[in-house]
Amino acid sequence: MSNPDPISVFRTEAAECLEQIELGLLDLTRDLTDRAQVDAVFRGLHTLKGSGAMFGFDALAAFTHHCETAFDRVRKGDVPATQELVSAVLSAQDHMRALLDTPNGDHEGVSAALLENLHRAVNGAGGEPVAQAAAGVLVADVPVADGVKQWQIRFSLPANAMANGTNPLALLDELRDLGECRIAADLSQVPGFDVLDPADIHVAWNVTLKTAQGRSAIEDVFIFVMDDMALDIKDVTAAVAAPAVKVVAPPITVAVSKPASAEAQPAAAPAADAAKGKQASNENVRVPAERLDEMMDRVGELVIAQSRLTQLAGGADDFGLRSVSEEIERLSGELRDTMMVLRMMPVASLFSRFRRLVHDLSRETGKEIELITEGETTEVDKTVIDRLADPLVHLVRNSIDHGLERPEDRIAAGKPAKGQVILSAHQTGGEVIITIRDDGRGINRDRVRAKAEASGIIQPGQTLTDQDLLQLIFQPGFSTAQQVTNLSGRGVGMDVVKKTVEALRGTIDITSRPGEGSVVALRIPLTLAIIDGLLVRVGKGSYVIPLSAVEECLEISIEEDLRSRGRSFISLRDSLVPFLRLRELFRTGTQPDQHQKVVVISTGTERVGLVVDQIIGDHQTVIKSMSKLHHDVDTFSGATILGDGGVALILDVAHLVAAGQQQEAQLRAAG
Amino acid sequence: MMQTQAMQTKAAANTMDHQSIWAGAEELSVLTFNLNGETFAIEATVVQEILDLLPETHVPGSKPFVSSVINFRGKVIPLADIRLAFGMEVNEATIDSRIIVIEHELEGEATLIGIRTDRVYEVTTLTRTASEPPPSVGMRWRADYIDCLVKRGGEFVILPNLNAIFASQGDRPAVANG
């Protein structure tokens, strides 16, 4: 457990590395001159190459090497960053993922094609092949007689550098590779033996280097340690030639602890930023999700045990016990809240992948698309993020494929040529609402109706509310696309989107205006593990109704109940609400309570009343899922453990509402 | 003709199961228990715990085979009655009634399941040489619900095939034909 498989650690890190590269590349597509991003991408590629080779992913390392080389040339200003290059590297980056997943697969053909692509992007129509360019950079230590300069380099590393994996000897070797080197160690900072920590570095180095390479080549040697070290590079060629005290190039001093000098600021600022980022990421701990889940289970059990303690203490006269019990109640409540926060992740991690998707779709469809994301800091349970990824991809694809028009059509309709897709997230109460909005042509209701009639989902001419009509697109086997494009038919269908959202106890609303676009709103509960519930009694059993679905509670007398028998409707402020007698539904075989209650629940627009014997009160519920043996029972979405150790089942609101609507439809048909 | 084939296939499948539970070993450590007068046995390694009867929660709308759930150490687990799978009469709970909690893989997911028993006997060792596959005729029970029968001290110990029972969710036999 404490020694995780190094290969899997590498995979995780490489995946992150690729993500960083992708983000950098996407930022570059906006601003091709962004030096910081070019550097970030280069650094990412370099790390990937290095660690890939170290862990035996040779194909990955070799392939990445070419991309790195290409970016190195961009970084040095040899070639400009172009959209073609960025796109080529983006697709190459996908291939790296494949190489990472199946290192032993047959990737030769794809690799060659992608490299060819890359090569064209770097060199324009006819330049030198990438491979040669690579060789040019890598085997650059062939000294050229003229243009050789002499450099005076002084560097010192932070004391803990070796613990972080830096090998000073390797740095010196790299310097030697650049040209003729004279290296002298500066031992002046080495402390006495009594205080010497042998794992720390106390030595600084003075190096005199003769090389034809420029300053940047020397800086590159230190690229991965530059953030934390002190480095001083001076061009002393002139000083050697004519011993005048004249420094040709201003010294570049990069040190995080000291403010950078005025001349060095452009170089120092990004480095400092990078250092800041590094610090922030160092404070994170990577924990496998299962461990969090285990801990969540324990906390859940603690909450249950605590509520039993509270009950016991409440019944006893012992004040000492009571105060301890209250203390524990507060602590376990706080622990639970903390635990919930641990599982929360900003939706930014969900949204970020759409930039890439939109970039690709824009190229594939020839539509100009702008993706706007809002509310990226909104936090959602990690499980929600994981499970929503595929449905959201589908919805965004749909918006782009079916919603947005071609640029010429948009201009003809008086809209800007560039279509907009807005992804936004915000939190209201216990729910997170994620919306996908486009400014395209909107949903063509006639086509939806025609299609639904053709496929037998609705009767010809059946009257439907607008919302019902729009919801038809979530029916299995429904598609209005007149032609099957590359986009549609991939991944999940809209019915799967709806199922996934419902499995997360969420709902989908659609609004659409012809010519103005559509809005799909996913309402997802904030957390999956704990809900506020209303505890009710039906017969002898206790059941929990999710409080978020409860609209109101009414009393219904036996007389009213008898009178309404046969129609099962109550009138609630001038509208009829169908109701279900849970006693009958659950076949309890008990007599109705004298004071039955109706709990009115709703999912968005539809309502249904549930007749229960007694309302016990609200109850914080740790949701336990039911085993696969009970998957055929769809009246319940889960179970929870009560304060006395008993089990209460949690009612599945969506299912009950559907059952109520069905009953209503039957009654209407009969009456 | 078809039927014979089907029966042969079934017999072959049973033999395979029969072999797999022993996994090449000559001896198997099991927990024996009583269901309606018959002695059954479950591999001891899957048994998590033996519980006294505790409050059950009925799940309306579920199959009688798994009609309730219980709270097992803070987890909600189903309580299965394999007597129903074997078409046995369900006796009233007695002071000897126990629940055996086992860990069983359902569709690739390790699941804790409680099994009602009339009485739990002991952990003992069964030998493979004394075992035989269920006879294909002359039995009241569905043959595929039984892994093998093991002779032990003048009586047969029944090793139920839990995979088959839970996979079909304890559907009652369509009145066994022999």
XYZ file of C-alpha atoms in Angstrom, chain A residues 138-546:
409
model
C 20.759 16.944 -29.888
C 24.188 16.392 -31.402
C 24.975 20.019 -31.133
C 28.212 19.618 -29.253
C 30.300 19.629 -32.406
C 32.323 22.759 -31.742
C 32.377 25.311 -34.503
C 35.662 27.114 -34.692
C 34.373 30.604 -35.144
C 31.742 32.083 -32.889
C 33.087 30.210 -29.897
C 32.503 32.248 -26.809
C 33.763 31.896 -23.336
C 31.227 31.920 -20.524
C 31.690 32.264 -16.832
C 28.924 30.384 -15.042
C 28.324 30.272 -11.348
C 25.511 28.284 -9.873
C 24.421 26.962 -6.534
C 21.524 24.653 -5.799
C 19.094 24.723 -2.903
C 20.244 22.548 -0.017
C 17.509 19.962 -0.506
C 17.916 19.678 -4.287
C 19.194 16.107 -4.171
C 16.248 15.000 -2.124
C 14.077 16.371 -4.923
C 15.872 14.279 -7.486
C 18.344 16.763 -8.940
C 21.733 15.332 -9.716
C 24.353 18.096 -9.802
C 26.845 15.817 -11.506
C 24.433 15.284 -14.370
C 24.119 19.050 -14.743
C 27.883 19.340 -14.916
C 27.981 16.556 -17.504
C 25.476 18.421 -19.592
C 27.630 21.530 -19.408
C 30.613 19.476 -20.508
C 28.620 18.319 -23.494
C 28.302 21.910 -24.613
C 32.019 22.440 -24.997
C 35.329 22.674 -23.278
C 34.767 23.115 -19.595
C 36.756 24.025 -16.523
C 34.818 23.325 -13.382
C 35.782 24.454 -9.914
C 33.797 23.683 -6.810
C 33.312 26.483 -4.337
C 33.518 24.921 -0.906
C 33.323 28.134 1.067
C 29.776 27.462 2.224
C 30.414 23.940 3.496
C 29.768 23.928 7.248
C 31.842 22.134 9.860
C 31.420 18.448 10.415
C 29.404 18.920 13.576
C 26.543 20.577 11.700
C 27.001 19.007 8.268
C 23.998 17.213 6.830
C 25.454 14.865 4.239
C 22.185 14.743 2.286
C 22.269 18.487 1.619
C 24.209 20.360 -1.010
C 26.565 22.986 0.298
C 28.780 23.307 -2.726
C 28.547 25.954 -5.394
C 30.256 25.626 -8.764
C 32.216 28.029 -10.936
C 32.417 26.885 -14.493
C 34.346 28.337 -17.375
C 32.869 27.084 -20.581
C 33.980 27.551 -24.177
C 31.163 26.865 -26.553
C 29.625 27.978 -29.798
C 26.171 27.599 -28.323
C 24.311 30.629 -27.124
C 23.245 31.651 -23.702
C 19.941 29.857 -24.072
C 21.663 26.505 -24.515
C 23.384 27.014 -21.182
C 20.179 28.078 -19.524
C 18.500 24.977 -20.887
C 20.803 22.799 -18.838
C 19.208 24.291 -15.761
C 15.666 24.533 -17.059
C 14.193 22.171 -14.494
C 15.967 23.511 -11.460
C 16.053 27.153 -12.417
C 13.106 28.077 -10.236
C 14.875 27.345 -7.008
C 18.514 27.964 -7.759
C 20.912 30.828 -8.051
C 22.434 31.012 -11.530
C 24.773 33.593 -12.917
C 25.942 33.448 -16.526
C 28.459 35.950 -17.929
C 29.857 36.212 -21.386
C 33.558 36.767 -20.764
C 34.808 36.350 -24.337
C 35.495 40.043 -24.649
C 36.968 40.220 -21.214
C 39.376 37.432 -22.093
C 40.274 38.946 -25.436
C 40.813 42.455 -24.124
C 41.209 42.453 -20.384
C 39.033 45.472 -19.831
C 36.430 45.320 -17.080
C 33.486 45.214 -19.376
C 30.576 42.902 -19.241
C 29.052 42.417 -22.644
C 25.816 40.799 -21.681
C 23.983 41.797 -18.563
C 24.126 39.033 -15.992
C 20.914 37.153 -15.605
C 20.209 36.307 -12.037
C 17.292 34.106 -11.297
C 16.677 33.590 -7.650
C 13.338 33.279 -6.014
C 14.443 34.616 -2.705
C 15.953 37.766 -4.152
C 13.989 40.207 -6.267
C 15.216 40.046 -9.827
C 17.219 42.882 -11.240
C 15.552 45.255 -13.622
C 17.109 43.814 -16.773
C 16.300 40.269 -15.804
C 12.692 40.877 -15.033
C 11.137 39.486 -18.220
C 12.881 36.185 -17.647
C 12.452 36.137 -13.917
C 8.753 36.898 -13.759
C 7.469 33.728 -15.424
C 9.950 31.704 -13.427
C 8.625 33.187 -10.216
C 5.097 32.442 -11.321
C 6.057 28.887 -12.058
C 7.584 28.639 -8.633
C 4.376 29.849 -7.101
C 2.412 27.244 -9.015
C 4.825 24.613 -7.896
C 4.392 25.579 -4.289
C 0.634 25.377 -4.535
C 0.726 21.946 -6.111
C 3.159 20.690 -3.489
C 0.485 21.199 -0.873
C -1.822 18.684 -2.512
C -1.909 15.065 -1.532
C -2.936 12.474 -4.052
C -5.298 9.985 -2.435
C -6.986 7.086 -4.203
C -10.728 7.699 -4.438
C -11.535 4.367 -2.759
C -9.827 5.492 0.414
C -11.994 8.575 0.487
C -15.029 6.372 -0.003
C -13.963 4.100 2.825
C -13.507 7.087 5.046
C -16.880 8.391 4.020
C -18.394 5.058 5.072
C -16.733 5.297 8.461
C -17.945 8.841 8.931
C -21.415 7.701 7.974
C -21.298 4.991 10.609
C -19.997 7.476 13.134
C -22.909 9.797 12.437
C -25.295 6.903 13.007
C -23.606 5.789 16.230
C -23.608 9.369 17.410
C -27.342 9.763 16.883
C -27.888 6.620 18.938
C -25.716 8.082 21.655
C -27.761 11.262 21.561
C -30.933 9.254 22.011
C -29.484 7.351 24.970
C -28.097 10.471 26.569
C -31.389 12.274 26.073
C -33.162 9.538 28.024
C -30.699 9.545 30.894
C -30.453 12.001 33.732
C -26.697 12.100 33.607
C -25.623 15.662 32.771
C -22.021 14.620 32.248
C -23.080 12.071 29.637
C -25.299 14.593 27.969
C -22.596 17.190 27.604
C -20.166 14.628 26.199
C -22.841 13.474 23.788
C -23.444 17.024 22.603
C -19.733 17.532 22.152
C -19.516 14.398 20.038
C -22.547 15.445 18.062
C -20.875 18.723 17.164
C -17.577 17.044 16.325
C -19.062 14.342 14.160
C -21.164 16.923 12.355
C -18.052 18.941 11.614
C -16.160 15.842 10.593
C -18.917 14.966 8.187
C -18.922 18.441 6.672
C -15.152 18.348 6.249
C -15.413 14.949 4.675
C -17.984 16.179 2.206
C -15.719 19.022 1.177
C -12.861 16.594 0.564
C -14.846 14.928 -2.156
C -15.741 18.181 -3.842
C -13.922 19.233 -6.961
C -14.304 22.389 -9.011
C -16.165 21.800 -12.251
C -13.232 23.473 -13.990
C -11.698 20.018 -14.288
C -14.817 18.941 -16.121
C -15.069 22.006 -18.323
C -11.435 22.165 -19.323
C -11.707 19.155 -21.588
C -14.369 20.859 -23.652
C -11.985 23.437 -24.991
C -10.244 20.658 -26.830
C -13.497 19.114 -27.979
C -14.760 22.405 -29.334
C -11.445 23.065 -31.038
C -11.664 19.709 -32.822
C -15.343 20.036 -33.672
C -14.770 23.468 -35.067
C -12.195 22.055 -37.471
C -14.309 19.031 -38.346
C -17.543 20.874 -39.038
C -16.126 24.062 -40.470
C -18.278 26.021 -38.046
C -16.760 28.867 -36.124
C -17.362 28.244 -32.465
C -16.534 30.127 -29.351
C -16.705 28.246 -26.075
C -17.438 30.308 -23.011
C -17.268 28.718 -19.585
C -18.757 30.292 -16.496
C -18.725 29.374 -12.839
C -15.768 27.031 -13.114
C -15.059 27.306 -9.417
C -18.406 25.740 -8.502
C -17.647 22.572 -6.594
C -19.368 19.238 -7.088
C -18.917 15.760 -5.707
C -16.157 13.936 -7.552
C -18.472 11.113 -8.558
C -20.765 13.612 -10.231
C -17.862 15.026 -12.201
C -16.743 11.589 -13.313
C -20.174 10.489 -14.360
C -21.227 13.712 -16.039
C -18.247 13.839 -18.371
C -19.719 11.636 -21.104
C -23.236 13.090 -21.037
C -21.854 16.615 -21.217
C -19.669 15.701 -24.163
C -22.741 14.441 -25.900
C -24.773 17.530 -25.129
C -22.018 19.840 -26.335
C -21.615 17.787 -29.504
C -25.330 17.993 -30.039
C -25.349 21.736 -29.601
C -22.584 22.111 -32.140
C -23.745 19.497 -34.575
C -27.476 20.171 -34.551
C -27.782 23.595 -32.964
C -25.153 25.858 -34.464
C -25.500 26.854 -38.096
C -22.772 27.224 -40.682
C -21.161 30.683 -40.727
C -22.895 31.712 -43.962
C -26.297 30.679 -42.598
C -25.635 32.582 -39.415
C -24.750 35.741 -41.306
C -27.862 35.318 -43.425
C -29.886 35.073 -40.201
C -28.310 38.279 -38.963
C -26.141 36.653 -36.325
C -22.378 36.909 -35.885
C -20.557 34.266 -37.921
C -19.028 32.808 -34.820
C -21.453 30.599 -32.887
C -21.381 30.517 -29.130
C -21.587 27.597 -26.779
C -21.779 28.603 -23.152
C -21.063 26.069 -20.449
C -21.932 27.342 -17.037
C -22.297 25.988 -13.544
C -23.778 27.505 -10.444
C -25.054 26.341 -7.141
C -28.506 26.978 -5.731
C -29.407 25.421 -2.423
C -28.527 21.765 -2.443
C -28.262 21.590 -6.206
C -25.750 22.378 -8.859
C -27.143 23.549 -12.139
C -25.017 22.959 -15.195
C -26.274 24.551 -18.367
C -25.234 24.165 -21.966
C -26.472 27.109 -23.970
C -25.999 27.741 -27.671
C -27.138 30.554 -29.903
C -27.955 28.312 -32.826
C -31.163 27.612 -34.664
C -32.998 26.040 -31.747
C -34.843 22.759 -31.689
C -37.130 22.255 -34.638
C -40.329 21.173 -32.932
C -42.044 20.062 -36.116
C -39.184 17.764 -36.917
C -39.158 16.368 -33.370
C -42.863 15.683 -33.639
C -42.614 14.147 -37.088
C -39.756 11.942 -35.995
C -41.518 10.860 -32.808
C -44.647 10.021 -34.733
C -42.690 8.137 -37.360
C -40.920 6.038 -34.775
C -44.114 5.403 -32.857
C -43.090 7.183 -29.662
C -46.240 9.326 -29.763
C -49.572 9.005 -31.532
C -50.027 11.136 -34.644
C -51.614 14.411 -33.652
C -51.226 13.745 -29.932
C -51.360 16.951 -27.927
C -48.254 17.569 -25.907
C -47.015 20.437 -23.816
C -43.992 22.183 -25.203
C -41.791 20.753 -22.450
C -43.098 17.231 -23.120
C -42.403 17.644 -26.796
C -38.847 18.770 -26.168
C -38.278 15.970 -23.677
C -39.015 13.520 -26.491
C -35.455 13.880 -27.704
C -34.390 11.906 -24.645
C -36.410 8.899 -25.776
C -34.350 5.873 -26.753
C -33.843 5.589 -30.471
C -34.547 9.219 -31.194
C -32.454 11.312 -33.552
C -33.421 14.277 -35.703
C -30.158 14.406 -37.571
C -31.106 14.138 -41.211
C -27.690 13.045 -42.161
C -25.444 11.020 -39.959
C -22.282 12.972 -39.485
C -18.987 12.023 -38.004
C -20.207 13.534 -34.760
C -23.566 12.010 -34.187
C -23.658 8.333 -33.487
C -20.513 8.466 -31.428
C -20.566 7.732 -27.716
C -23.795 7.879 -25.809
C -27.267 8.762 -27.017
C -29.542 11.327 -25.478
C -31.482 8.622 -23.644
C -28.277 7.585 -21.928
C -27.672 11.213 -21.003
C -31.029 11.310 -19.298
C -30.470 7.997 -17.549
C -27.100 9.073 -16.240
C -28.496 12.312 -14.918
C -31.408 10.532 -13.284
C -29.058 8.005 -11.735
C -27.382 10.982 -10.080
C -30.834 11.973 -8.793
C -30.806 14.918 -11.159
C -33.187 16.276 -13.765
C -32.869 17.801 -17.222
C -34.794 20.838 -18.417
C -34.735 22.037 -21.993
C -35.798 25.357 -23.329
C -35.437 26.355 -26.915
C -36.449 29.301 -29.041
C -36.496 28.918 -32.797
C -33.664 30.913 -34.298
C -32.242 31.933 -30.945
C -30.828 28.705 -29.599
C -31.389 26.133 -26.915
C -30.589 25.778 -23.249
C -30.180 22.391 -21.623
C -30.024 22.619 -17.840
C -28.874 19.696 -15.709
C -29.888 19.970 -12.079
C -27.752 17.675 -9.970
C -27.800 17.328 -6.191
C -24.614 18.617 -4.609
C -23.687 15.411 -2.925
C -24.504 11.811 -3.480
C -23.681 10.409 -0.102
C -25.848 12.383 2.295
C -29.261 13.918 1.788
C -31.799 15.644 3.958
C -34.836 13.471 4.131
C -38.309 13.461 5.579
C -38.839 10.382 7.700
C -42.359 8.966 7.427
C -44.144 5.892 8.693
C -46.247 3.679 6.458
C -47.772 0.712 8.254
C -44.983 -0.478 10.502
C -42.136 0.557 8.243
C -40.138 3.766 8.151
C -39.322 5.403 4.840
C -37.333 8.443 3.832
C -38.492 10.947 1.228
C -35.722 13.231 -0.111
